[in-house]
Short mmCIF file of C-alpha atoms in Angstrom, two decimals:
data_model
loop_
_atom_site.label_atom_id
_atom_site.label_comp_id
_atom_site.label_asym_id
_atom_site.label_seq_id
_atom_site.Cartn_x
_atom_site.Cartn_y
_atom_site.Cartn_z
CA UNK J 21 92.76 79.26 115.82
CA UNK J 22 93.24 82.50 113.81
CA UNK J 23 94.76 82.54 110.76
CA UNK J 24 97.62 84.30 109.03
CA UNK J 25 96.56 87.92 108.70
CA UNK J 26 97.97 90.91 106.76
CA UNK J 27 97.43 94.60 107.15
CA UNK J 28 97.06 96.36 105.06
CA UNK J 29 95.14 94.67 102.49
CA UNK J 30 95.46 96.91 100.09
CA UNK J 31 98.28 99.90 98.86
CA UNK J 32 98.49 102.76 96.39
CA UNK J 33 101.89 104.15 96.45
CA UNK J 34 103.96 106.76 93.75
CA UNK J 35 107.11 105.79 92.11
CA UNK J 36 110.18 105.92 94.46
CA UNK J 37 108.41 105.77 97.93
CA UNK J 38 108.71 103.03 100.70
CA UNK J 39 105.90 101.02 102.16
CA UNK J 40 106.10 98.46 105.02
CA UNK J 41 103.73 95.63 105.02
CA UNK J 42 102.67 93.65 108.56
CA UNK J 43 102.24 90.33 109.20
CA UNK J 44 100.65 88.07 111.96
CA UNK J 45 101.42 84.51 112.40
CA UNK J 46 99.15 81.88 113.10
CA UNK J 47 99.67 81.17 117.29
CA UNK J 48 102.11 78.84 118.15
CA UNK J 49 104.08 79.31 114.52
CA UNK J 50 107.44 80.89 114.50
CA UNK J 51 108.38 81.02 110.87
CA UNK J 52 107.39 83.67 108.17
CA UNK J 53 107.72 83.13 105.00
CA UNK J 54 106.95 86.03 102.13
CA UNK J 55 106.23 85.55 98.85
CA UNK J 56 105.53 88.07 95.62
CA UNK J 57 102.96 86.93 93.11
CA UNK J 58 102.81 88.80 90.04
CA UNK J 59 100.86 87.55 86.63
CA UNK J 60 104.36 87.73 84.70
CA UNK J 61 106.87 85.85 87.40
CA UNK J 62 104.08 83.90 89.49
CA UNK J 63 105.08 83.42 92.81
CA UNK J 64 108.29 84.40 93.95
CA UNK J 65 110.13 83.42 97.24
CA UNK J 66 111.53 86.66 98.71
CA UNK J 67 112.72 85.67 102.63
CA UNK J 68 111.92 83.41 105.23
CA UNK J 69 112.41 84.40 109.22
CA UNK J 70 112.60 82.09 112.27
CA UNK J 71 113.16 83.39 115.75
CA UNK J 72 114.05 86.70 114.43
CA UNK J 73 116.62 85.87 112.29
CA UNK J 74 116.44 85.45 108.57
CA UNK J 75 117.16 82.17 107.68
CA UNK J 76 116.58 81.93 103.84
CA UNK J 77 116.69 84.30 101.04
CA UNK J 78 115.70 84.68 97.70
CA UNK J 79 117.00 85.95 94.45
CA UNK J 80 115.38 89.67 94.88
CA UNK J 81 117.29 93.31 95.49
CA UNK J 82 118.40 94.83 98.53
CA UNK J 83 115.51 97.20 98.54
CA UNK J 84 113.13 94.62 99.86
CA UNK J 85 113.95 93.90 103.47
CA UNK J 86 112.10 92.02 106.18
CA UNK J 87 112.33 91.30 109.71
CA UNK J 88 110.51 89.35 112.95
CA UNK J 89 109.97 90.66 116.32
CA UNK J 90 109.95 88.34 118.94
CA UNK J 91 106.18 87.84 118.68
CA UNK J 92 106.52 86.12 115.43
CA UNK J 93 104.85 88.72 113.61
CA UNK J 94 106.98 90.01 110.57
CA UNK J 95 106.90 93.06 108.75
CA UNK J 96 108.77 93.40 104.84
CA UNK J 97 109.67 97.29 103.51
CA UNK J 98 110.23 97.91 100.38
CA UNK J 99 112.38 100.90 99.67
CA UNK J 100 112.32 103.19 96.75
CA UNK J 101 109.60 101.47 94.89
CA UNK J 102 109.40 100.57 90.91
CA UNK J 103 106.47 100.28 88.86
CA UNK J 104 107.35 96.21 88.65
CA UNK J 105 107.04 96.21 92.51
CA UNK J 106 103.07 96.41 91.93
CA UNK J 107 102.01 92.76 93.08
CA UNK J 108 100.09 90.89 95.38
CA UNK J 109 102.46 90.14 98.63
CA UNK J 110 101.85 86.93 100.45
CA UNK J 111 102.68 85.70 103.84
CA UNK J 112 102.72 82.15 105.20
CA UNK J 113 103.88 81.02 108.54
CA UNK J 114 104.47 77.34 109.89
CA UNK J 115 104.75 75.19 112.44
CA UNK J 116 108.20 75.00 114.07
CA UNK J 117 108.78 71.21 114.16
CA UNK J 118 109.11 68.12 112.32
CA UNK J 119 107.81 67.52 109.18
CA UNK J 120 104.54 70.12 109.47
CA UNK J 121 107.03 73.19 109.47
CA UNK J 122 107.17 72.13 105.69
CA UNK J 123 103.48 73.28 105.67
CA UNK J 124 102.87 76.75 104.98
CA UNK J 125 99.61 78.22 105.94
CA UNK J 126 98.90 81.73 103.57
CA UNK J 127 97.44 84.89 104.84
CA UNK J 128 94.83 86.57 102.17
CA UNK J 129 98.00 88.79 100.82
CA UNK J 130 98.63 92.84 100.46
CA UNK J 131 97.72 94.28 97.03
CA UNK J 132 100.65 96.99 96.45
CA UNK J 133 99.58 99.18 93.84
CA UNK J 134 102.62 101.31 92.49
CA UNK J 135 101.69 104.50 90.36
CA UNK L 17 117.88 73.30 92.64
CA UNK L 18 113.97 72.67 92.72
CA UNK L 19 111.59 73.26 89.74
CA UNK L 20 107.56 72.61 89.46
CA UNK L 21 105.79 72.48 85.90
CA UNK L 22 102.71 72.28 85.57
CA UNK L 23 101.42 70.78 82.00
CA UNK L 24 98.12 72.95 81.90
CA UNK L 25 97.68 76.80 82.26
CA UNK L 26 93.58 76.64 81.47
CA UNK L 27 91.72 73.77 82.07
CA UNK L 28 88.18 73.89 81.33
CA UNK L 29 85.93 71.31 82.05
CA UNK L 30 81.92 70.70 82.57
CA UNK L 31 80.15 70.41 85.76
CA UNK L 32 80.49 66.56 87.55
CA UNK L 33 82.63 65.82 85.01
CA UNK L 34 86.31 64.12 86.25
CA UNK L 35 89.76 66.27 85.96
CA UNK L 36 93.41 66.00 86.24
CA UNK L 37 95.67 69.15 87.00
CA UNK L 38 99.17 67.88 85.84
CA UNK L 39 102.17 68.35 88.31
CA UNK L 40 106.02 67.46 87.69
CA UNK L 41 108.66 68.02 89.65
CA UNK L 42 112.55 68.16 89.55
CA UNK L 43 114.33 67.85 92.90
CA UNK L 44 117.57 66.22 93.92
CA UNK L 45 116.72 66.37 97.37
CA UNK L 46 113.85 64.56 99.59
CA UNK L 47 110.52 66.29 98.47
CA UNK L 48 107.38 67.33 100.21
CA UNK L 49 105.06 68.12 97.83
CA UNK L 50 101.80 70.29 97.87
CA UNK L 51 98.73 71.57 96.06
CA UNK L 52 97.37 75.17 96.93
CA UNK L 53 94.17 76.73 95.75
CA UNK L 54 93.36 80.26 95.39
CA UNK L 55 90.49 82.10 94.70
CA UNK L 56 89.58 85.29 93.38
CA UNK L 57 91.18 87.67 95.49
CA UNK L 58 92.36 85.68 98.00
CA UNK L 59 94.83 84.11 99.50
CA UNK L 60 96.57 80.67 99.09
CA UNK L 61 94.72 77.92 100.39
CA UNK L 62 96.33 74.20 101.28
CA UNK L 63 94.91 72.02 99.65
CA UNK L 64 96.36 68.80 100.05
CA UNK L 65 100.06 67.49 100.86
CA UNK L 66 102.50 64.60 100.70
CA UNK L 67 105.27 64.63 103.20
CA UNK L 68 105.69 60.76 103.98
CA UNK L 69 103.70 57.55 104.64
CA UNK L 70 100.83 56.85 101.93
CA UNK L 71 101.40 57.90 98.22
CA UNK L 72 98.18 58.76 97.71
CA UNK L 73 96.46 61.66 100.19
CA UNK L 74 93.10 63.39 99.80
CA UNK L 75 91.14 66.34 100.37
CA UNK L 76 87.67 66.76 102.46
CA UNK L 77 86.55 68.02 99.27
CA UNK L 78 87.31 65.19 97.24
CA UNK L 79 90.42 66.07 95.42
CA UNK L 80 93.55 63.60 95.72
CA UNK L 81 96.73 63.13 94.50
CA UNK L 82 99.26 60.95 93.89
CA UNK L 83 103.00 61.16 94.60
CA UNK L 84 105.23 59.13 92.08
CA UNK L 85 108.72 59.64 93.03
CA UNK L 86 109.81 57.49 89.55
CA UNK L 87 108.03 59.79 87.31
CA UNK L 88 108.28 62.55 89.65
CA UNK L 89 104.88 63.41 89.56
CA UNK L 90 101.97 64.67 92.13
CA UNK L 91 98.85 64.82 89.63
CA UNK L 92 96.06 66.18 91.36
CA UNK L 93 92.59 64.10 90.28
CA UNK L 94 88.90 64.77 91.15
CA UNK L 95 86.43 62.15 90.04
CA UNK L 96 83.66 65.23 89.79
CA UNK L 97 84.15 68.44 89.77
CA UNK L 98 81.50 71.34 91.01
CA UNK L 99 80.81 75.19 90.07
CA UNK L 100 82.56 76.12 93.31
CA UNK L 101 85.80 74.68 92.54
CA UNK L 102 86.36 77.15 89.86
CA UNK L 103 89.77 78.38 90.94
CA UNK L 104 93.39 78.39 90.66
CA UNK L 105 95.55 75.78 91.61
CA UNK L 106 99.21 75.73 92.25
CA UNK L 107 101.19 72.76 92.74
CA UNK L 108 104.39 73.29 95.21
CA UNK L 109 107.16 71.48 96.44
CA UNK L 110 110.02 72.10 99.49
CA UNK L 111 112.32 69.69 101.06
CA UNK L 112 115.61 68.55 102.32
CA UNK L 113 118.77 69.68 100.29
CA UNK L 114 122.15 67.09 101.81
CA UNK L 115 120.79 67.04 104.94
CA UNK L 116 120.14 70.49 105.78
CA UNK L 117 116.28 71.85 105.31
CA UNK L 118 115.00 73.89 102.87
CA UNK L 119 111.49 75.51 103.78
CA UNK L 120 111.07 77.25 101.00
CA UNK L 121 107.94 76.59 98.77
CA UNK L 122 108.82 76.63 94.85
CA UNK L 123 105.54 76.81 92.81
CA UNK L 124 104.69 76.03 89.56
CA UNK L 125 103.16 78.56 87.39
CA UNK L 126 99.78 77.73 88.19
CA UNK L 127 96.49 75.59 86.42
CA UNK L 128 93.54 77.58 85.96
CA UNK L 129 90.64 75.41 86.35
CA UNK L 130 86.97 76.55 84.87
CA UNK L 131 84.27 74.49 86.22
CA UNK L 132 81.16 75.31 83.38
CA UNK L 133 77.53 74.79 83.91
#
């Protein structure tokens, strides 16, 4: 099976731009998780989607946004970026039953540069 | 709410010799618990996980840990460590919160181990 993959790997963006980052699923999984790691905060939960709807959220401003297309695959956007937006962005789907949708398999992230 | 410490930011150790990457938790829900590794670069990487049954679960690359719900602990052991597993490790934990779920994956702030020659 394929794993989680991201596109694009890596980002340079300017102050105040948006960028929209992709995500694939492993087959079969129908939750998305995203996750920002930074050297400062570590890694942060930002949303979760199931199904297409967002089903948990975490502590971070309305300019990061996310949603899942019927496919699975997700995509996040962050609007009007900040210079503390430049992290490493993570995505992690799982299984969608029982105790294995705990599990949460990582793709190998998007490196957002913002200058 | 859910929290993860872990003891250690650096731990440096020599070649084939044993380690211990501390882990403690604070939950007031059921727990499943989880060790991630990540590698220069890269992605995270499951490593190993508890989510019922046996206390103690391993790795097919030797690591194992140990879930102790009384100290509320998941120490992650390996009897001899190699070059390769040079990395950083991140201990994790989600759960159950009054029934409902909770799939979201709080980390600790991460155990950088150095494996030397």
């Amino acid at each position: 099976k394929a794993g989680v993959t991201q596109t694009p790997r890596y980002l340079i963006k300017t102050r105040g731009q948006q960028v929209t980052l992709s995500c694939s699923p492993i087959s079969g999984h129908r939750s998305v998780s995203w996750y920002q790691q930074t050297p400062g905060q570590g890694l942060q939960f930002l949303f979760e989607y199931f199904s297409e709807t967002q089903r948990n959220k975490g502590n971070f401003p309305g300019r990061f946004s996310g949603r899942q297309f019927s496919n699975s695959r997700s995509e996040m956007n962050v609007s009007t970026l900040e210079l503390g937006d430049s992290a490493l962005y993570l995505c992690a789907s799982s299984s969608p039953s029982g105790r294995a949708s705990y599990e949460q398999y990582f793709g190998p992230g998007t490196r957002l540069t913002v200058t | 709410a859910q929290s993860v410490t872990q003891l250690d930011s650096q731990v440096p150790v020599f070649e084939e010799a044993p380690v211990e990457l501390r882990c403690n938790y604070s939950s007031s829900v059921s727990v499943y618990l989880f060790w991630y590794v990540q590698y220069p670069n890269q992605g995270l990487q499951l490593l190993l996980k508890y989510l019922s049954g046996s206390t103690l679960v391993e790795s097919i690359n030797g690591f194992e840990a140990e879930f102790n719900k009384s100290q509320t602990s998941f120490h992650l052991r390996k009897p001899s460590v190699h070059i390769s597993d040079t990395a950083e490790y991140f201990c994790a934990v989600s759960g159950t919160v009054g029934g409902g779920s909770n799939y979201k994956l709080t980390f600790g702030k991460g155990t950088l181990l150095t494996v030397n020659p």
